[in-house]
């Protein structure tokens, strides 16, 4: 039996040990939440091993095995950017018309340029009647797109490996909008039905233009031997609102990044740089989200406050899918002091049990923490297969279908 199937059966064993079959027979949301708790318990154990190796330089068979199996993401060495843009033949150029660029460029910073974005052989060309700029595919580290709605227009965002000159300064982020209204402009409740209908038709057309452009460019990127990452969609179901530095802001979680819509272009935080996320229930109907970065530096804390409680489930779901360790509790801690303490005394942090010392984990997730005698491999060797026969066979099959279905 393969390793993944072994872990699946181990989770089902613990689930059925915690709940009666009748409690699970018609409760798919409970099963999914328990699966997330199980995943988070495994992440906590793995994080403790990784932190010990990373902070103290202690070798670990678990870490070495993880690297050798290729379960992490392996990136090819990035090639040096080409010296010139290779133009595509006219009939093969992929175009996106009527787009504006951010940061603003040109001699008049306050001027809004409307132009065309073109995909050529090895890069993008953006041009207006009085301005043009280009950058290469090899310059791109990450690329995103978001379909438009009544809050913001359809947009493309490129995060680059190295800054390039735009306008009066350098930037690593370039953003293109397909819009006829300013970013963040809300529809008035007094708009007539006719105007609203026309706007929906127009926005729907812009969204289709954007999806067509993204699809064609993604197809183009399949051919080079070392292409950029395909465009990642910012899905509205994983967007939420909160307060960052006393300023109301919008945020989004993708499979690889936390997006902060604080300014234009927006800010991107790679999830791989995150150590843990703490979700604190400190006030009715609100949560405070604290992001701790792996470097444990002085500025290694990002605090997003006053997130509506209704966003908790989407945040947990996305973080779990991205294998980010999160805690849900009602603790208000001095996180900057904690990070400073870990940076100054890493051995004490490890000796005290790592994050376990702060008792951040909720009781239900703790129930899935494994003792050395309760590991999945040992469970399977001791006859775990037989547990899913007989009276448990139907409910275990149902739970497996729900728990391991794509979210």
Protein backbone atom coordinates (compact mmCIF):
# COMPACT_ATOMS: atom_id res chain seq x y z
CA UNK A 1 0.00 0.00 0.00
CA UNK A 2 1.45 3.37 -0.99
CA UNK A 3 2.37 6.14 1.46
CA UNK A 4 -0.52 8.46 0.53
CA UNK A 5 -3.14 5.73 0.89
CA UNK A 6 -1.65 4.88 4.27
CA UNK A 7 -2.15 8.48 5.48
CA UNK A 8 -5.71 8.52 4.11
CA UNK A 9 -6.58 5.42 6.13
CA UNK A 10 -4.87 6.81 9.22
CA UNK A 11 -7.01 9.95 9.06
CA UNK A 12 -10.19 7.89 8.65
CA UNK A 13 -9.18 5.74 11.60
CA UNK A 14 -8.76 8.80 13.85
CA UNK A 15 -11.95 10.38 12.50
CA UNK A 16 -14.07 7.32 13.27
CA UNK A 17 -12.41 7.07 16.68
CA UNK A 18 -13.46 10.67 17.45
CA UNK A 19 -17.01 10.54 16.09
CA UNK A 20 -19.82 8.05 15.89
CA UNK A 21 -20.70 6.91 12.41
CA UNK A 22 -24.15 8.44 12.77
CA UNK A 23 -22.54 11.88 13.34
CA UNK A 24 -20.70 11.64 10.03
CA UNK A 25 -23.31 9.98 7.85
CA UNK A 26 -24.79 13.24 6.57
CA UNK A 27 -22.34 15.97 7.55
CA UNK A 28 -19.83 16.64 4.74
CA UNK A 29 -18.73 20.02 6.16
CA UNK A 30 -17.76 18.38 9.45
CA UNK A 31 -15.69 15.79 7.58
CA UNK A 32 -13.90 18.48 5.57
CA UNK A 33 -13.14 20.54 8.68
CA UNK A 34 -11.81 17.47 10.49
CA UNK A 35 -9.60 16.69 7.48
CA UNK A 36 -8.17 20.24 7.68
CA UNK A 37 -7.49 19.73 11.38
CA UNK A 38 -5.71 16.48 10.63
CA UNK A 39 -3.61 18.20 7.93
CA UNK A 40 -2.74 21.04 10.29
CA UNK A 41 -1.65 18.60 12.99
CA UNK A 42 0.69 16.92 10.49
CA UNK A 43 2.02 20.34 9.41
CA UNK A 44 2.74 21.24 13.04
CA UNK A 45 4.83 18.08 13.48
CA UNK A 46 6.67 18.69 10.23
CA UNK A 47 7.28 22.36 11.06
CA UNK A 48 8.90 21.38 14.36
CA UNK A 49 11.38 19.17 12.49
CA UNK A 50 12.09 21.82 9.87
CA UNK A 51 12.63 24.59 12.44
CA UNK A 52 15.06 22.45 14.39
CA UNK A 53 17.12 21.83 11.30
CA UNK A 54 16.87 25.39 10.04
CA UNK A 55 17.58 27.23 13.30
CA UNK A 56 20.10 24.84 14.84
CA UNK A 57 21.58 23.21 11.75
CA UNK A 58 20.47 19.76 12.93
CA UNK A 59 20.22 17.25 10.10
CA UNK A 60 17.01 15.32 9.75
CA UNK A 61 16.16 12.18 7.79
CA UNK A 62 12.62 13.50 7.39
CA UNK A 63 13.85 16.68 5.71
CA UNK A 64 16.39 14.85 3.56
CA UNK A 65 13.71 12.39 2.47
CA UNK A 66 11.34 15.24 1.65
CA UNK A 67 13.95 16.85 -0.59
CA UNK A 68 14.87 13.62 -2.33
CA UNK A 69 11.30 12.56 -3.09
CA UNK A 70 10.74 15.71 -5.09
CA UNK A 71 7.53 16.60 -3.24
CA UNK A 72 8.70 20.17 -3.03
CA UNK A 73 8.86 22.48 -6.04
CA UNK A 74 12.07 22.22 -8.03
CA UNK A 75 12.93 25.29 -10.08
CA UNK A 76 15.34 25.43 -12.97
CA UNK A 77 18.08 27.96 -12.82
CA UNK A 78 16.81 31.14 -14.44
CA UNK A 79 18.51 32.17 -17.64
CA UNK A 80 19.90 35.64 -18.14
CA UNK A 81 17.43 37.98 -19.80
CA UNK A 82 17.91 38.41 -23.57
CA UNK A 83 19.33 41.65 -24.91
CA UNK A 84 16.52 42.53 -27.32
CA UNK A 85 12.84 41.85 -27.85
CA UNK A 86 12.18 39.43 -30.68
CA UNK A 87 9.12 40.64 -32.55
CA UNK A 88 6.43 38.16 -33.54
CA UNK A 89 4.99 38.11 -37.05
CA UNK A 90 2.05 40.51 -37.32
CA UNK A 91 -0.63 37.82 -37.72
CA UNK A 92 0.66 35.89 -34.65
CA UNK A 93 0.86 38.79 -32.16
CA UNK A 94 -1.37 38.28 -29.08
CA UNK A 95 -2.93 41.64 -28.18
CA UNK A 96 -4.88 43.15 -25.32
CA UNK A 97 -6.23 46.57 -26.24
CA UNK A 98 -7.42 49.61 -24.25
CA UNK A 99 -5.31 48.96 -21.16
CA UNK A 100 -3.69 51.37 -18.71
CA UNK A 101 -0.41 50.72 -16.92
CA UNK A 102 0.69 51.18 -13.32
CA UNK A 103 2.93 52.65 -12.02
CA UNK A 104 2.11 55.63 -14.18
CA UNK A 105 4.78 56.58 -16.69
CA UNK A 106 5.73 59.44 -18.94
CA UNK A 107 6.72 63.04 -18.48
CA UNK A 108 3.35 63.86 -16.94
CA UNK A 109 2.95 61.48 -14.01
CA UNK A 110 -0.68 62.47 -13.54
CA UNK A 111 -1.55 61.50 -17.11
CA UNK A 112 -3.31 58.18 -17.71
CA UNK A 113 -1.96 56.30 -20.73
CA UNK A 114 -4.26 53.98 -22.65
CA UNK A 115 -2.47 51.58 -24.93
CA UNK A 116 -2.04 48.01 -26.16
CA UNK A 117 -0.20 45.11 -24.50
CA UNK A 118 1.37 42.68 -26.99
CA UNK A 119 2.94 39.26 -26.43
CA UNK A 120 5.88 38.57 -28.76
CA UNK A 121 8.44 35.77 -29.10
CA UNK A 122 10.33 36.38 -25.86
CA UNK A 123 8.56 39.22 -24.06
CA UNK A 124 5.78 41.79 -23.76
CA UNK A 125 5.55 45.16 -25.48
CA UNK A 126 3.27 47.90 -24.14
CA UNK A 127 2.76 50.88 -26.39
CA UNK A 128 0.68 54.03 -26.61
CA UNK A 129 0.70 56.89 -29.09
CA UNK A 130 3.53 58.59 -27.17
CA UNK A 131 5.20 55.90 -25.11
CA UNK A 132 6.36 52.29 -25.28
CA UNK A 133 8.15 49.84 -22.97
CA UNK A 134 9.03 46.16 -23.01
CA UNK A 135 10.15 43.44 -20.64
CA UNK A 136 11.11 39.81 -21.21
CA UNK A 137 9.43 36.57 -20.22
CA UNK A 138 12.59 35.64 -18.32
CA UNK A 139 12.15 38.78 -16.22
CA UNK A 140 8.84 37.50 -14.84
CA UNK A 141 8.78 35.78 -11.47
CA UNK A 142 5.00 35.58 -11.00
CA UNK A 143 1.97 36.68 -12.99
CA UNK A 144 -1.65 37.09 -11.91
CA UNK A 145 -4.97 38.03 -13.39
CA UNK A 146 -8.27 39.04 -11.82
CA UNK A 147 -11.63 39.36 -13.52
CA UNK A 148 -13.40 42.67 -13.02
CA UNK A 149 -16.42 43.48 -10.85
CA UNK A 150 -18.02 46.58 -9.34
CA UNK A 151 -15.06 47.04 -7.00
CA UNK A 152 -12.12 46.97 -9.40
CA UNK A 153 -11.50 46.50 -13.12
CA UNK A 154 -10.10 43.40 -14.83
CA UNK A 155 -6.33 43.41 -14.32
CA UNK A 156 -3.03 41.72 -15.09
CA UNK A 157 -0.13 41.86 -12.67
CA UNK A 158 3.52 40.91 -13.26
CA UNK A 159 6.01 40.50 -10.42
CA UNK A 160 9.59 40.63 -11.76
CA UNK A 161 12.85 39.08 -10.60
CA UNK A 162 14.66 42.41 -10.74
CA UNK A 163 13.40 46.00 -10.78
CA UNK A 164 13.08 47.85 -14.07
CA UNK A 165 12.81 51.58 -14.71
CA UNK A 166 9.26 52.91 -15.08
CA UNK A 167 8.44 56.59 -14.99
CA UNK A 168 10.64 58.33 -12.45
CA UNK A 169 11.73 55.22 -10.54
CA UNK A 170 12.29 51.48 -10.53
CA UNK A 171 9.70 48.83 -9.78
CA UNK A 172 9.43 45.05 -9.57
CA UNK A 173 5.65 45.14 -10.10
CA UNK A 174 3.77 46.13 -13.26
CA UNK A 175 0.02 46.16 -13.49
CA UNK A 176 -2.38 46.58 -16.42
CA UNK A 177 -6.06 47.50 -16.05
CA UNK A 178 -8.88 47.02 -18.53
CA UNK A 179 -11.21 49.65 -17.16
CA UNK A 180 -13.04 52.86 -17.80
CA UNK A 181 -13.46 53.69 -14.11
CA UNK A 182 -10.88 54.34 -11.37
CA UNK A 183 -9.66 51.49 -9.17
CA UNK A 184 -11.96 50.97 -6.22
CA UNK A 185 -14.84 53.05 -7.63
CA UNK A 186 -18.10 51.62 -6.34
CA UNK A 187 -21.38 51.59 -8.23
CA UNK A 188 -23.91 54.06 -6.89
CA UNK A 189 -27.09 52.58 -5.48
CA UNK A 190 -28.99 55.24 -7.47
CA UNK A 191 -27.75 54.09 -10.88
CA UNK A 192 -30.61 53.27 -13.20
CA UNK A 193 -31.26 49.68 -14.25
CA UNK A 194 -30.34 50.61 -17.81
CA UNK A 195 -26.93 51.97 -16.83
CA UNK A 196 -26.27 48.95 -14.64
CA UNK A 197 -27.21 46.56 -17.43
CA UNK A 198 -24.93 48.36 -19.89
CA UNK A 199 -22.11 48.26 -17.35
CA UNK A 200 -22.53 44.51 -16.81
CA UNK A 201 -22.41 43.91 -20.56
CA UNK A 202 -19.28 46.08 -20.90
CA UNK A 203 -17.52 44.49 -17.92
CA UNK A 204 -18.42 41.02 -19.17
CA UNK A 205 -16.82 41.84 -22.51
CA UNK A 206 -13.65 43.09 -20.82
CA UNK A 207 -13.47 39.93 -18.72
CA UNK A 208 -13.76 37.80 -21.84
CA UNK A 209 -10.99 39.84 -23.50
CA UNK A 210 -8.77 39.25 -20.48
CA UNK A 211 -9.49 35.51 -20.31
CA UNK A 212 -8.76 35.10 -24.01
CA UNK A 213 -5.45 36.96 -23.69
CA UNK A 214 -4.39 34.93 -20.64
CA UNK A 215 -5.34 31.65 -22.30
CA UNK A 216 -3.35 32.41 -25.44
CA UNK A 217 -0.27 33.57 -23.50
CA UNK A 218 -0.38 30.50 -21.24
CA UNK A 219 -0.45 28.34 -24.38
CA UNK A 220 2.53 30.28 -25.74
CA UNK A 221 4.46 29.71 -22.51
CA UNK A 222 4.15 25.94 -22.80
CA UNK A 223 6.71 25.85 -25.59
CA UNK A 224 9.89 27.53 -24.24
CA UNK A 225 12.19 25.19 -22.31
CA UNK A 226 12.14 27.47 -19.25
CA UNK A 227 8.89 29.50 -19.34
CA UNK A 228 7.53 31.74 -16.58
CA UNK A 229 4.85 30.42 -14.28
CA UNK A 230 1.42 30.45 -15.97
CA UNK A 231 -0.96 33.19 -14.93
CA UNK A 232 -2.48 32.53 -11.52
CA UNK A 233 -6.07 33.65 -11.08
CA UNK A 234 -7.02 35.77 -8.09
CA UNK A 235 -10.37 34.18 -7.24
CA UNK A 236 -12.97 36.33 -5.54
CA UNK A 237 -14.01 33.51 -3.21
CA UNK A 238 -10.59 33.81 -1.56
CA UNK A 239 -10.67 37.58 -1.15
CA UNK A 240 -11.32 39.25 2.19
CA UNK A 241 -11.23 42.63 3.87
CA UNK A 242 -9.30 43.84 6.89
CA UNK A 243 -7.31 46.69 8.39
CA UNK A 244 -3.56 46.98 7.71
CA UNK A 245 -1.62 49.79 9.43
CA UNK A 246 -4.90 51.50 10.39
CA UNK A 247 -6.00 51.53 6.74
CA UNK A 248 -8.97 49.44 5.46
CA UNK A 249 -7.67 47.20 2.69
CA UNK A 250 -8.59 44.24 0.53
CA UNK A 251 -6.64 40.99 0.46
CA UNK A 252 -6.63 37.73 -1.47
CA UNK A 253 -5.04 34.30 -1.09
CA UNK A 254 -3.87 32.36 -4.12
CA UNK A 255 -2.31 28.92 -4.03
CA UNK A 256 1.18 30.48 -3.79
CA UNK A 257 0.74 34.04 -2.50
CA UNK A 258 -0.99 36.46 -0.16
CA UNK A 259 -2.05 39.52 -2.17
CA UNK A 260 -2.41 42.90 -0.46
CA UNK A 261 -4.48 45.44 -2.40
CA UNK A 262 -3.01 48.38 -0.48
CA UNK A 263 -1.81 50.37 -3.45
CA UNK A 264 -1.32 49.99 -7.16
CA UNK A 265 0.48 47.92 -8.16
CA UNK A 266 -0.51 45.64 -5.28
CA UNK A 267 1.88 43.88 -2.91
CA UNK A 268 2.62 40.16 -3.19
CA UNK A 269 3.72 37.99 -0.23
CA UNK A 270 4.90 34.45 -1.21
CA UNK A 271 3.34 31.84 1.07
CA UNK A 272 6.59 29.86 1.07
CA UNK A 273 8.14 32.66 3.13
CA UNK A 274 5.54 32.29 5.88
CA UNK A 275 6.33 30.38 9.07
CA UNK A 276 2.85 30.39 10.64
CA UNK A 277 -0.44 32.30 10.52
CA UNK A 278 -2.39 32.97 13.72
CA UNK A 279 -6.13 33.63 13.43
CA UNK A 280 -7.30 35.21 16.68
CA UNK A 281 -10.97 35.46 17.66
CA UNK A 282 -10.71 38.50 19.92
CA UNK A 283 -13.97 40.34 19.17
CA UNK A 284 -17.47 39.26 18.15
CA UNK A 285 -17.74 38.61 14.40
CA UNK A 286 -14.10 39.60 13.73
CA UNK A 287 -10.72 37.91 13.53
CA UNK A 288 -7.17 39.27 13.64
CA UNK A 289 -4.69 37.61 11.30
CA UNK A 290 -0.99 37.61 12.23
CA UNK A 291 1.53 36.40 9.65
CA UNK A 292 4.96 35.36 10.96
CA UNK A 293 7.71 35.14 8.35
CA UNK A 294 10.37 32.46 8.37
CA UNK A 295 13.32 34.86 8.61
CA UNK A 296 12.33 35.93 12.16
CA UNK A 297 13.53 39.45 11.45
CA UNK A 298 12.44 42.64 13.21
CA UNK A 299 9.90 43.39 10.46
CA UNK A 300 8.92 39.74 10.11
CA UNK A 301 5.34 40.23 11.31
CA UNK A 302 2.33 41.24 9.21
CA UNK A 303 -0.84 42.03 11.17
CA UNK A 304 -4.24 42.28 9.47
CA UNK A 305 -6.99 43.22 11.89
CA UNK A 306 -10.80 43.31 11.90
CA UNK A 307 -11.37 40.64 9.26
CA UNK A 308 -15.07 39.66 9.12
CA UNK A 309 -15.65 36.29 10.76
CA UNK A 310 -17.42 35.04 7.62
CA UNK A 311 -14.02 35.02 5.88
CA UNK A 312 -12.48 32.57 8.34
CA UNK A 313 -13.46 29.44 6.46
CA UNK A 314 -12.08 30.60 3.09
CA UNK A 315 -8.80 31.68 4.75
CA UNK A 316 -8.37 28.32 6.49
CA UNK A 317 -9.28 26.40 3.34
CA UNK A 318 -6.77 28.23 1.16
CA UNK A 319 -3.94 28.15 3.71
CA UNK A 320 -4.45 24.43 4.22
CA UNK A 321 -4.45 23.77 0.47
CA UNK A 322 -1.17 25.69 0.27
CA UNK A 323 0.33 23.71 3.18
CA UNK A 324 0.69 26.74 5.45
CA UNK A 325 0.47 26.10 9.20
CA UNK A 326 -2.25 28.16 10.87
CA UNK A 327 -3.67 28.34 14.39
CA UNK A 328 -7.15 29.40 15.49
CA UNK A 329 -7.45 30.69 19.05
CA UNK A 330 -8.35 33.69 21.19
CA UNK A 331 -4.83 34.73 22.13
CA UNK A 332 -3.55 38.31 21.99
CA UNK A 333 0.25 38.15 22.06
CA UNK A 334 3.14 40.51 21.50
CA UNK A 335 4.16 38.88 18.25
CA UNK A 336 7.04 41.21 17.48
CA UNK A 337 8.60 40.46 20.86
CA UNK A 338 8.12 36.73 20.24
CA UNK A 339 9.84 36.93 16.85
CA UNK A 340 12.68 38.96 18.37
CA UNK A 341 13.07 36.32 21.09
CA UNK A 342 13.24 33.49 18.56
CA UNK A 343 15.85 35.37 16.51
CA UNK A 344 17.99 36.04 19.61
CA UNK A 345 17.57 32.65 21.30
CA UNK A 346 16.71 30.02 18.67
CA UNK A 347 17.92 27.10 20.81
CA UNK A 348 15.61 28.08 23.65
CA UNK A 349 12.70 28.26 21.21
CA UNK A 350 13.44 24.72 19.98
CA UNK A 351 14.12 23.32 23.48
CA UNK A 352 10.83 24.76 24.74
CA UNK A 353 8.94 22.86 22.06
CA UNK A 354 8.77 25.42 19.27
CA UNK A 355 5.32 26.86 18.70
CA UNK A 356 3.82 24.30 21.10
CA UNK A 357 5.19 26.41 23.95
CA UNK A 358 2.71 29.21 23.22
CA UNK A 359 -0.30 26.83 23.31
CA UNK A 360 -1.76 28.21 20.10
CA UNK A 361 -3.45 25.04 18.89
CA UNK A 362 -7.15 24.46 19.46
CA UNK A 363 -8.31 21.36 21.30
CA UNK A 364 -9.93 19.70 18.28
CA UNK A 365 -6.75 19.92 16.19
CA UNK A 366 -4.64 18.70 19.12
CA UNK A 367 -6.68 15.50 19.02
CA UNK A 368 -4.93 14.68 15.72
CA UNK A 369 -1.39 15.24 16.99
CA UNK A 370 0.46 11.95 16.70
CA UNK A 371 2.32 10.17 19.44
CA UNK A 372 5.37 8.15 18.34
CA UNK A 373 3.33 4.94 18.72
CA UNK A 374 0.47 6.34 16.64
CA UNK A 375 2.21 7.07 13.35
CA UNK A 376 0.37 6.03 10.17
CA UNK A 377 2.96 3.42 9.16
CA UNK A 378 2.74 1.64 12.52
CA UNK A 379 -1.03 1.84 12.40
CA UNK A 380 -1.08 0.10 9.01
CA UNK A 381 1.40 -2.59 10.10
CA UNK A 382 -0.82 -3.41 13.06
CA UNK A 383 -3.79 -4.27 10.88
CA UNK A 384 -5.34 -0.89 10.14
CA UNK A 385 -6.76 -2.25 6.90
CA UNK A 386 -9.16 -4.44 8.85
CA UNK A 387 -10.65 -1.44 10.62
CA UNK A 388 -12.51 -0.39 7.47
CA UNK A 389 -14.25 -3.72 6.97
CA UNK A 390 -17.61 -4.80 8.32
CA UNK A 391 -19.76 -2.19 10.07
CA UNK A 392 -17.40 0.71 9.18
CA UNK A 393 -17.04 -0.05 5.46
CA UNK A 394 -19.92 2.13 4.18
CA UNK A 395 -19.24 5.20 6.33
CA UNK A 396 -15.47 5.00 5.71
CA UNK A 397 -16.07 4.98 1.96
CA UNK A 398 -18.39 8.00 2.31
CA UNK A 399 -15.87 9.88 4.46
CA UNK A 400 -13.05 9.11 2.05
CA UNK A 401 -15.09 10.48 -0.86
CA UNK A 402 -15.86 13.74 1.00
CA UNK A 403 -12.52 14.32 2.76
CA UNK A 404 -10.25 13.77 -0.23
CA UNK A 405 -12.34 15.44 -2.91
CA UNK A 406 -10.73 18.60 -4.40
CA UNK A 407 -11.85 21.78 -2.61
